């Protein structure tokens, strides 16, 4: 069997988070190793290949990868991995909470399903909108999904609440930036109130008053992070009818971005 994809450091980070192998009192076929299943998941995420076309050299079938992705997502593996990597960045002083940026982008949803809707930018075809909040340097902090027809401002609070509590030294874990820079789509009194309710200073451009370029000095990092996510070919188009499967791939993509940041700075 070929060597599983993914570095040893990534496997070391993920292995302790995986749930134990279920017991088989009646025997049965040997279970495919978790590392081989992870290799298949990463291959699909990076290449965008359909699960049923997964190469046999990986050592795991597409259906096994799908079940393992589903089960690990339900067990919170990807969310915990993301939080642990954020904590590593925080310990290395590479997580900047002073400013955050929030934005959304739409992708086509070929098979429909939950968290999809008619896309106003794609002739009403089914689509999913990806909402991301990042720190000052572009590290993804939280993500949420909605239908492509959902207004960006409605998802501000759920996206902020998706940021996990990050421990750094003594004191309570942190999950709120000091300032938030969204674009003019969030120019609503409700959005400002939701920020202040979470002790976040809103820096939202006012429509017809402020010039967009002023906030571009701080918001370009979130657009770059959305471009990073699109480098994972499985995330450029949504093929999954189930929302939890697409969210699992997306959360894993955010975790891999954080992992690359750790390798670079930690």
mmCIF file of C-alpha atoms in Angstrom:
data_model
loop_
_atom_site.group_PDB
_atom_site.id
_atom_site.type_symbol
_atom_site.label_atom_id
_atom_site.label_comp_id
_atom_site.label_asym_id
_atom_site.label_seq_id
_atom_site.Cartn_x
_atom_site.Cartn_y
_atom_site.Cartn_z
ATOM 1 C CA UNK A 1 0.000 0.000 0.000
ATOM 2 C CA UNK A 2 1.240 3.474 -0.782
ATOM 3 C CA UNK A 3 2.220 5.750 2.081
ATOM 4 C CA UNK A 4 -0.861 7.631 3.338
ATOM 5 C CA UNK A 5 -1.217 11.233 2.286
ATOM 6 C CA UNK A 6 -0.662 13.943 4.852
ATOM 7 C CA UNK A 7 2.365 14.722 6.957
ATOM 8 C CA UNK A 8 3.264 12.878 10.122
ATOM 9 C CA UNK A 9 2.758 16.112 12.077
ATOM 10 C CA UNK A 10 -0.830 16.359 10.866
ATOM 11 C CA UNK A 11 -1.527 12.750 11.817
ATOM 12 C CA UNK A 12 -0.010 13.326 15.271
ATOM 13 C CA UNK A 13 -2.401 16.259 15.748
ATOM 14 C CA UNK A 14 -5.486 14.337 14.603
ATOM 15 C CA UNK A 15 -4.921 10.849 16.034
ATOM 16 C CA UNK A 16 -5.652 11.699 19.719
ATOM 17 C CA UNK A 17 -8.949 13.305 18.692
ATOM 18 C CA UNK A 18 -10.351 10.269 16.893
ATOM 19 C CA UNK A 19 -13.023 8.195 18.646
ATOM 20 C CA UNK A 20 -12.042 4.629 19.621
ATOM 21 C CA UNK A 21 -12.673 1.801 17.212
ATOM 22 C CA UNK A 22 -16.124 0.275 17.813
ATOM 23 C CA UNK A 23 -16.150 -3.228 19.221
ATOM 24 C CA UNK A 24 -17.009 -6.173 16.946
ATOM 25 C CA UNK A 25 -18.269 -8.967 19.203
ATOM 26 C CA UNK A 26 -19.231 -11.080 16.189
ATOM 27 C CA UNK A 27 -16.016 -10.592 14.277
ATOM 28 C CA UNK A 28 -16.198 -9.497 10.655
ATOM 29 C CA UNK A 29 -13.795 -7.956 8.187
ATOM 30 C CA UNK A 30 -10.778 -6.073 9.571
ATOM 31 C CA UNK A 31 -11.434 -2.359 9.935
ATOM 32 C CA UNK A 32 -9.629 -0.007 7.554
ATOM 33 C CA UNK A 33 -6.985 1.960 9.437
ATOM 34 C CA UNK A 34 -7.852 5.485 10.484
ATOM 35 C CA UNK A 35 -4.769 6.911 8.817
ATOM 36 C CA UNK A 36 -5.692 5.369 5.475
ATOM 37 C CA UNK A 37 -9.214 6.778 5.833
ATOM 38 C CA UNK A 38 -7.776 10.220 6.630
ATOM 39 C CA UNK A 39 -5.530 9.959 3.561
ATOM 40 C CA UNK A 40 -8.577 9.298 1.399
ATOM 41 C CA UNK A 41 -10.483 12.231 2.910
ATOM 42 C CA UNK A 42 -7.556 14.585 2.324
ATOM 43 C CA UNK A 43 -7.130 13.323 -1.242
ATOM 44 C CA UNK A 44 -10.788 14.016 -2.028
ATOM 45 C CA UNK A 45 -10.651 17.449 -0.358
ATOM 46 C CA UNK A 46 -7.567 18.542 -2.260
ATOM 47 C CA UNK A 47 -8.277 17.008 -5.653
ATOM 48 C CA UNK A 48 -12.071 17.324 -5.795
ATOM 49 C CA UNK A 49 -12.361 13.784 -7.167
ATOM 50 C CA UNK A 50 -15.670 11.955 -6.558
ATOM 51 C CA UNK A 51 -15.516 9.577 -3.624
ATOM 52 C CA UNK A 52 -16.435 6.595 -5.773
ATOM 53 C CA UNK A 53 -13.382 7.276 -7.980
ATOM 54 C CA UNK A 54 -10.891 7.238 -5.100
ATOM 55 C CA UNK A 55 -7.722 5.364 -6.229
ATOM 56 C CA UNK A 56 -7.236 1.945 -4.676
ATOM 57 C CA UNK A 57 -3.622 2.892 -3.876
ATOM 58 C CA UNK A 58 -4.928 5.034 -1.022
ATOM 59 C CA UNK A 59 -5.925 1.870 0.825
ATOM 60 C CA UNK A 60 -9.490 2.953 1.590
ATOM 61 C CA UNK A 61 -12.721 2.890 -0.420
ATOM 62 C CA UNK A 62 -14.720 6.030 -1.072
ATOM 63 C CA UNK A 63 -17.677 4.799 0.985
ATOM 64 C CA UNK A 64 -15.447 4.092 3.966
ATOM 65 C CA UNK A 65 -13.981 7.602 3.713
ATOM 66 C CA UNK A 66 -17.491 9.065 3.547
ATOM 67 C CA UNK A 67 -18.609 7.183 6.663
ATOM 68 C CA UNK A 68 -15.435 8.087 8.554
ATOM 69 C CA UNK A 69 -15.816 11.765 7.555
ATOM 70 C CA UNK A 70 -19.443 11.720 8.742
ATOM 71 C CA UNK A 71 -18.707 9.956 12.019
ATOM 72 C CA UNK A 72 -15.697 12.094 12.870
ATOM 73 C CA UNK A 73 -17.643 15.256 12.130
ATOM 74 C CA UNK A 74 -20.461 14.074 14.417
ATOM 75 C CA UNK A 75 -17.847 13.372 17.110
ATOM 76 C CA UNK A 76 -16.504 16.925 16.793
ATOM 77 C CA UNK A 77 -13.065 15.882 15.522
ATOM 78 C CA UNK A 78 -12.683 18.639 12.913
ATOM 79 C CA UNK A 79 -13.950 21.370 15.237
ATOM 80 C CA UNK A 80 -11.564 20.306 17.995
ATOM 81 C CA UNK A 81 -8.670 20.060 15.541
ATOM 82 C CA UNK A 82 -9.385 23.604 14.380
ATOM 83 C CA UNK A 83 -9.488 24.880 17.985
ATOM 84 C CA UNK A 84 -6.258 23.101 18.957
ATOM 85 C CA UNK A 85 -4.406 24.576 15.985
ATOM 86 C CA UNK A 86 -5.738 28.047 16.831
ATOM 87 C CA UNK A 87 -4.385 27.572 20.347
ATOM 88 C CA UNK A 88 -0.975 26.656 18.942
ATOM 89 C CA UNK A 89 -0.971 29.861 16.936
ATOM 90 C CA UNK A 90 -2.041 31.822 20.003
ATOM 91 C CA UNK A 91 0.775 30.308 22.090
ATOM 92 C CA UNK A 92 3.216 31.423 19.388
ATOM 93 C CA UNK A 93 1.693 34.953 19.400
ATOM 94 C CA UNK A 94 0.521 34.427 15.825
ATOM 95 C CA UNK A 95 -3.190 35.004 16.491
ATOM 96 C CA UNK A 96 -4.177 38.668 16.410
ATOM 97 C CA UNK A 97 -7.550 39.428 18.010
ATOM 98 C CA UNK A 98 -7.197 43.207 17.669
ATOM 99 C CA UNK A 99 -9.070 43.268 14.370
ATOM 100 C CA UNK A 100 -11.177 40.709 12.528
ATOM 101 C CA UNK A 101 -12.798 40.709 9.110
ATOM 102 C CA UNK A 102 -15.936 38.932 7.960
ATOM 103 C CA UNK A 103 -17.182 38.162 4.464
ATOM 104 C CA UNK A 104 -19.115 35.581 2.452
ATOM 105 C CA UNK A 105 -18.881 33.931 -0.954
ATOM 106 C CA UNK A 106 -21.314 31.780 -2.908
ATOM 107 C CA UNK A 107 -20.645 28.467 -4.621
ATOM 108 C CA UNK A 108 -22.859 26.299 -6.798
ATOM 109 C CA UNK A 109 -24.681 23.425 -5.092
ATOM 110 C CA UNK A 110 -25.163 20.865 -7.856
ATOM 111 C CA UNK A 111 -27.466 18.520 -5.922
ATOM 112 C CA UNK A 112 -29.322 20.981 -3.689
ATOM 113 C CA UNK A 113 -29.968 19.957 -0.112
ATOM 114 C CA UNK A 114 -29.971 21.781 3.211
ATOM 115 C CA UNK A 115 -28.356 25.245 3.450
ATOM 116 C CA UNK A 116 -28.901 25.900 -0.266
ATOM 117 C CA UNK A 117 -31.053 28.404 -2.107
ATOM 118 C CA UNK A 118 -31.480 30.099 -5.494
ATOM 119 C CA UNK A 119 -28.314 32.066 -6.175
ATOM 120 C CA UNK A 120 -28.940 35.669 -7.287
ATOM 121 C CA UNK A 121 -25.537 35.671 -9.009
ATOM 122 C CA UNK A 122 -26.032 32.385 -10.912
ATOM 123 C CA UNK A 123 -29.437 32.743 -12.621
ATOM 124 C CA UNK A 124 -31.306 31.329 -9.653
ATOM 125 C CA UNK A 125 -29.492 27.980 -9.647
ATOM 126 C CA UNK A 126 -29.042 26.231 -6.271
ATOM 127 C CA UNK A 127 -26.118 27.572 -4.309
ATOM 128 C CA UNK A 128 -24.548 27.697 -0.858
ATOM 129 C CA UNK A 129 -23.022 30.737 0.793
ATOM 130 C CA UNK A 130 -19.905 30.342 2.929
ATOM 131 C CA UNK A 131 -19.479 32.898 5.735
ATOM 132 C CA UNK A 132 -16.002 33.270 7.250
ATOM 133 C CA UNK A 133 -14.542 35.429 10.023
ATOM 134 C CA UNK A 134 -10.748 35.761 10.217
ATOM 135 C CA UNK A 135 -8.250 37.444 12.512
ATOM 136 C CA UNK A 136 -6.081 40.380 11.472
ATOM 137 C CA UNK A 137 -3.656 38.135 9.562
ATOM 138 C CA UNK A 138 -6.329 36.065 7.776
ATOM 139 C CA UNK A 139 -6.363 32.969 9.980
ATOM 140 C CA UNK A 140 -9.908 31.494 9.819
ATOM 141 C CA UNK A 141 -11.608 31.725 13.216
ATOM 142 C CA UNK A 142 -15.167 30.627 12.457
ATOM 143 C CA UNK A 143 -17.330 29.529 9.557
ATOM 144 C CA UNK A 144 -21.024 28.984 8.855
ATOM 145 C CA UNK A 145 -23.143 27.953 5.857
ATOM 146 C CA UNK A 146 -26.414 29.279 4.471
ATOM 147 C CA UNK A 147 -28.424 29.303 1.281
ATOM 148 C CA UNK A 148 -27.051 31.501 -1.494
ATOM 149 C CA UNK A 149 -30.185 33.670 -1.301
ATOM 150 C CA UNK A 150 -29.633 34.456 2.391
ATOM 151 C CA UNK A 151 -28.564 38.037 3.052
ATOM 152 C CA UNK A 152 -25.049 38.324 4.468
ATOM 153 C CA UNK A 153 -26.157 40.426 7.440
ATOM 154 C CA UNK A 154 -28.487 37.691 8.748
ATOM 155 C CA UNK A 155 -25.525 35.359 9.243
ATOM 156 C CA UNK A 156 -23.278 37.779 11.142
ATOM 157 C CA UNK A 157 -24.238 36.509 14.604
ATOM 158 C CA UNK A 158 -24.108 32.756 13.748
ATOM 159 C CA UNK A 159 -20.676 33.207 12.170
ATOM 160 C CA UNK A 160 -19.296 35.067 15.188
ATOM 161 C CA UNK A 161 -20.764 32.427 17.489
ATOM 162 C CA UNK A 162 -19.010 29.715 15.442
ATOM 163 C CA UNK A 163 -15.605 30.929 16.699
ATOM 164 C CA UNK A 164 -14.377 28.346 19.237
ATOM 165 C CA UNK A 165 -13.018 29.398 22.659
ATOM 166 C CA UNK A 166 -9.236 29.594 22.305
ATOM 167 C CA UNK A 167 -7.085 29.147 25.408
ATOM 168 C CA UNK A 168 -3.880 31.147 25.693
ATOM 169 C CA UNK A 169 -2.020 31.250 28.964
ATOM 170 C CA UNK A 170 -3.956 32.074 32.097
ATOM 171 C CA UNK A 171 -7.476 33.385 32.169
ATOM 172 C CA UNK A 172 -10.633 32.602 30.308
ATOM 173 C CA UNK A 173 -10.511 31.349 26.699
ATOM 174 C CA UNK A 174 -11.026 34.026 24.090
ATOM 175 C CA UNK A 175 -13.474 33.840 21.199
ATOM 176 C CA UNK A 176 -14.183 37.490 20.397
ATOM 177 C CA UNK A 177 -12.044 39.986 18.454
ATOM 178 C CA UNK A 178 -11.775 43.582 19.618
ATOM 179 C CA UNK A 179 -12.963 45.114 16.313
ATOM 180 C CA UNK A 180 -14.838 43.664 13.350
ATOM 181 C CA UNK A 181 -14.599 44.889 9.743
ATOM 182 C CA UNK A 182 -17.477 43.674 7.526
ATOM 183 C CA UNK A 183 -18.458 45.302 4.227
ATOM 184 C CA UNK A 184 -21.445 47.536 3.477
ATOM 185 C CA UNK A 185 -23.805 44.567 3.233
ATOM 186 C CA UNK A 186 -23.748 44.542 7.049
ATOM 187 C CA UNK A 187 -24.715 48.206 7.366
ATOM 188 C CA UNK A 188 -27.724 47.574 9.604
ATOM 189 C CA UNK A 189 -28.520 48.636 13.132
ATOM 190 C CA UNK A 190 -29.115 44.972 13.987
ATOM 191 C CA UNK A 191 -25.558 44.038 12.984
ATOM 192 C CA UNK A 192 -24.040 46.790 15.087
ATOM 193 C CA UNK A 193 -26.171 45.746 18.048
ATOM 194 C CA UNK A 194 -25.130 42.094 17.640
ATOM 195 C CA UNK A 195 -21.465 43.136 17.673
ATOM 196 C CA UNK A 196 -21.809 45.339 20.739
ATOM 197 C CA UNK A 197 -23.782 42.622 22.536
ATOM 198 C CA UNK A 198 -20.677 40.460 22.123
ATOM 199 C CA UNK A 199 -18.323 43.273 23.253
ATOM 200 C CA UNK A 200 -17.045 43.758 19.676
ATOM 201 C CA UNK A 201 -16.511 47.230 18.224
ATOM 202 C CA UNK A 202 -18.191 47.308 14.782
ATOM 203 C CA UNK A 203 -16.311 48.998 11.963
ATOM 204 C CA UNK A 204 -18.938 48.858 9.224
ATOM 205 C CA UNK A 205 -18.903 51.229 6.265
ATOM 206 C CA UNK A 206 -22.106 53.228 5.870
ATOM 207 C CA UNK A 207 -23.807 52.997 2.518
ATOM 208 C CA UNK A 208 -23.708 56.262 0.606
ATOM 209 C CA UNK A 209 -21.391 57.867 3.180
ATOM 210 C CA UNK A 210 -18.125 55.952 3.588
ATOM 211 C CA UNK A 211 -15.782 54.934 0.801
ATOM 212 C CA UNK A 212 -15.256 51.173 0.491
ATOM 213 C CA UNK A 213 -11.517 51.515 -0.108
ATOM 214 C CA UNK A 214 -10.972 52.705 3.468
ATOM 215 C CA UNK A 215 -12.054 49.377 4.923
ATOM 216 C CA UNK A 216 -10.220 47.477 2.211
ATOM 217 C CA UNK A 217 -7.002 48.003 4.172
ATOM 218 C CA UNK A 218 -8.303 45.520 6.742
ATOM 219 C CA UNK A 219 -10.781 43.383 4.777
ATOM 220 C CA UNK A 220 -8.469 42.028 2.062
ATOM 221 C CA UNK A 221 -7.291 39.264 4.397
ATOM 222 C CA UNK A 222 -10.725 37.601 4.504
ATOM 223 C CA UNK A 223 -10.937 37.656 0.711
ATOM 224 C CA UNK A 224 -7.537 35.966 0.595
ATOM 225 C CA UNK A 225 -8.730 33.312 3.056
ATOM 226 C CA UNK A 226 -11.773 32.606 0.894
ATOM 227 C CA UNK A 227 -9.351 32.152 -2.011
ATOM 228 C CA UNK A 228 -7.296 29.748 0.127
ATOM 229 C CA UNK A 229 -10.410 27.672 0.755
ATOM 230 C CA UNK A 230 -11.082 27.519 -2.966
ATOM 231 C CA UNK A 231 -7.666 25.921 -3.465
ATOM 232 C CA UNK A 232 -9.276 22.802 -2.017
ATOM 233 C CA UNK A 233 -11.014 21.693 -5.195
ATOM 234 C CA UNK A 234 -13.757 19.864 -3.299
ATOM 235 C CA UNK A 235 -14.870 23.237 -1.893
ATOM 236 C CA UNK A 236 -15.159 25.137 -5.184
ATOM 237 C CA UNK A 237 -18.499 23.420 -5.931
ATOM 238 C CA UNK A 238 -20.774 21.748 -3.405
ATOM 239 C CA UNK A 239 -21.569 18.183 -4.446
ATOM 240 C CA UNK A 240 -22.994 16.966 -1.118
ATOM 241 C CA UNK A 241 -26.729 17.039 -0.476
ATOM 242 C CA UNK A 242 -26.099 16.701 3.251
ATOM 243 C CA UNK A 243 -25.099 19.934 4.937
ATOM 244 C CA UNK A 244 -23.051 18.181 7.622
ATOM 245 C CA UNK A 245 -20.803 16.512 5.027
ATOM 246 C CA UNK A 246 -20.063 19.786 3.248
ATOM 247 C CA UNK A 247 -19.517 21.535 6.587
ATOM 248 C CA UNK A 248 -17.108 18.740 7.569
ATOM 249 C CA UNK A 249 -15.034 19.291 4.418
ATOM 250 C CA UNK A 250 -15.113 23.066 4.951
ATOM 251 C CA UNK A 251 -14.115 22.883 8.617
ATOM 252 C CA UNK A 252 -11.279 20.517 7.724
ATOM 253 C CA UNK A 253 -10.168 23.013 5.072
ATOM 254 C CA UNK A 254 -10.045 25.786 7.698
ATOM 255 C CA UNK A 255 -8.074 23.497 10.008
ATOM 256 C CA UNK A 256 -5.555 22.736 7.250
ATOM 257 C CA UNK A 257 -5.051 26.467 6.653
ATOM 258 C CA UNK A 258 -4.317 26.843 10.373
ATOM 259 C CA UNK A 259 -1.996 23.817 10.192
ATOM 260 C CA UNK A 260 -0.018 25.454 7.390
ATOM 261 C CA UNK A 261 0.189 28.642 9.470
ATOM 262 C CA UNK A 262 1.541 26.568 12.390
ATOM 263 C CA UNK A 263 4.202 24.979 10.194
ATOM 264 C CA UNK A 264 5.247 28.416 8.995
ATOM 265 C CA UNK A 265 5.260 30.371 12.253
ATOM 266 C CA UNK A 266 5.319 27.920 15.178
#
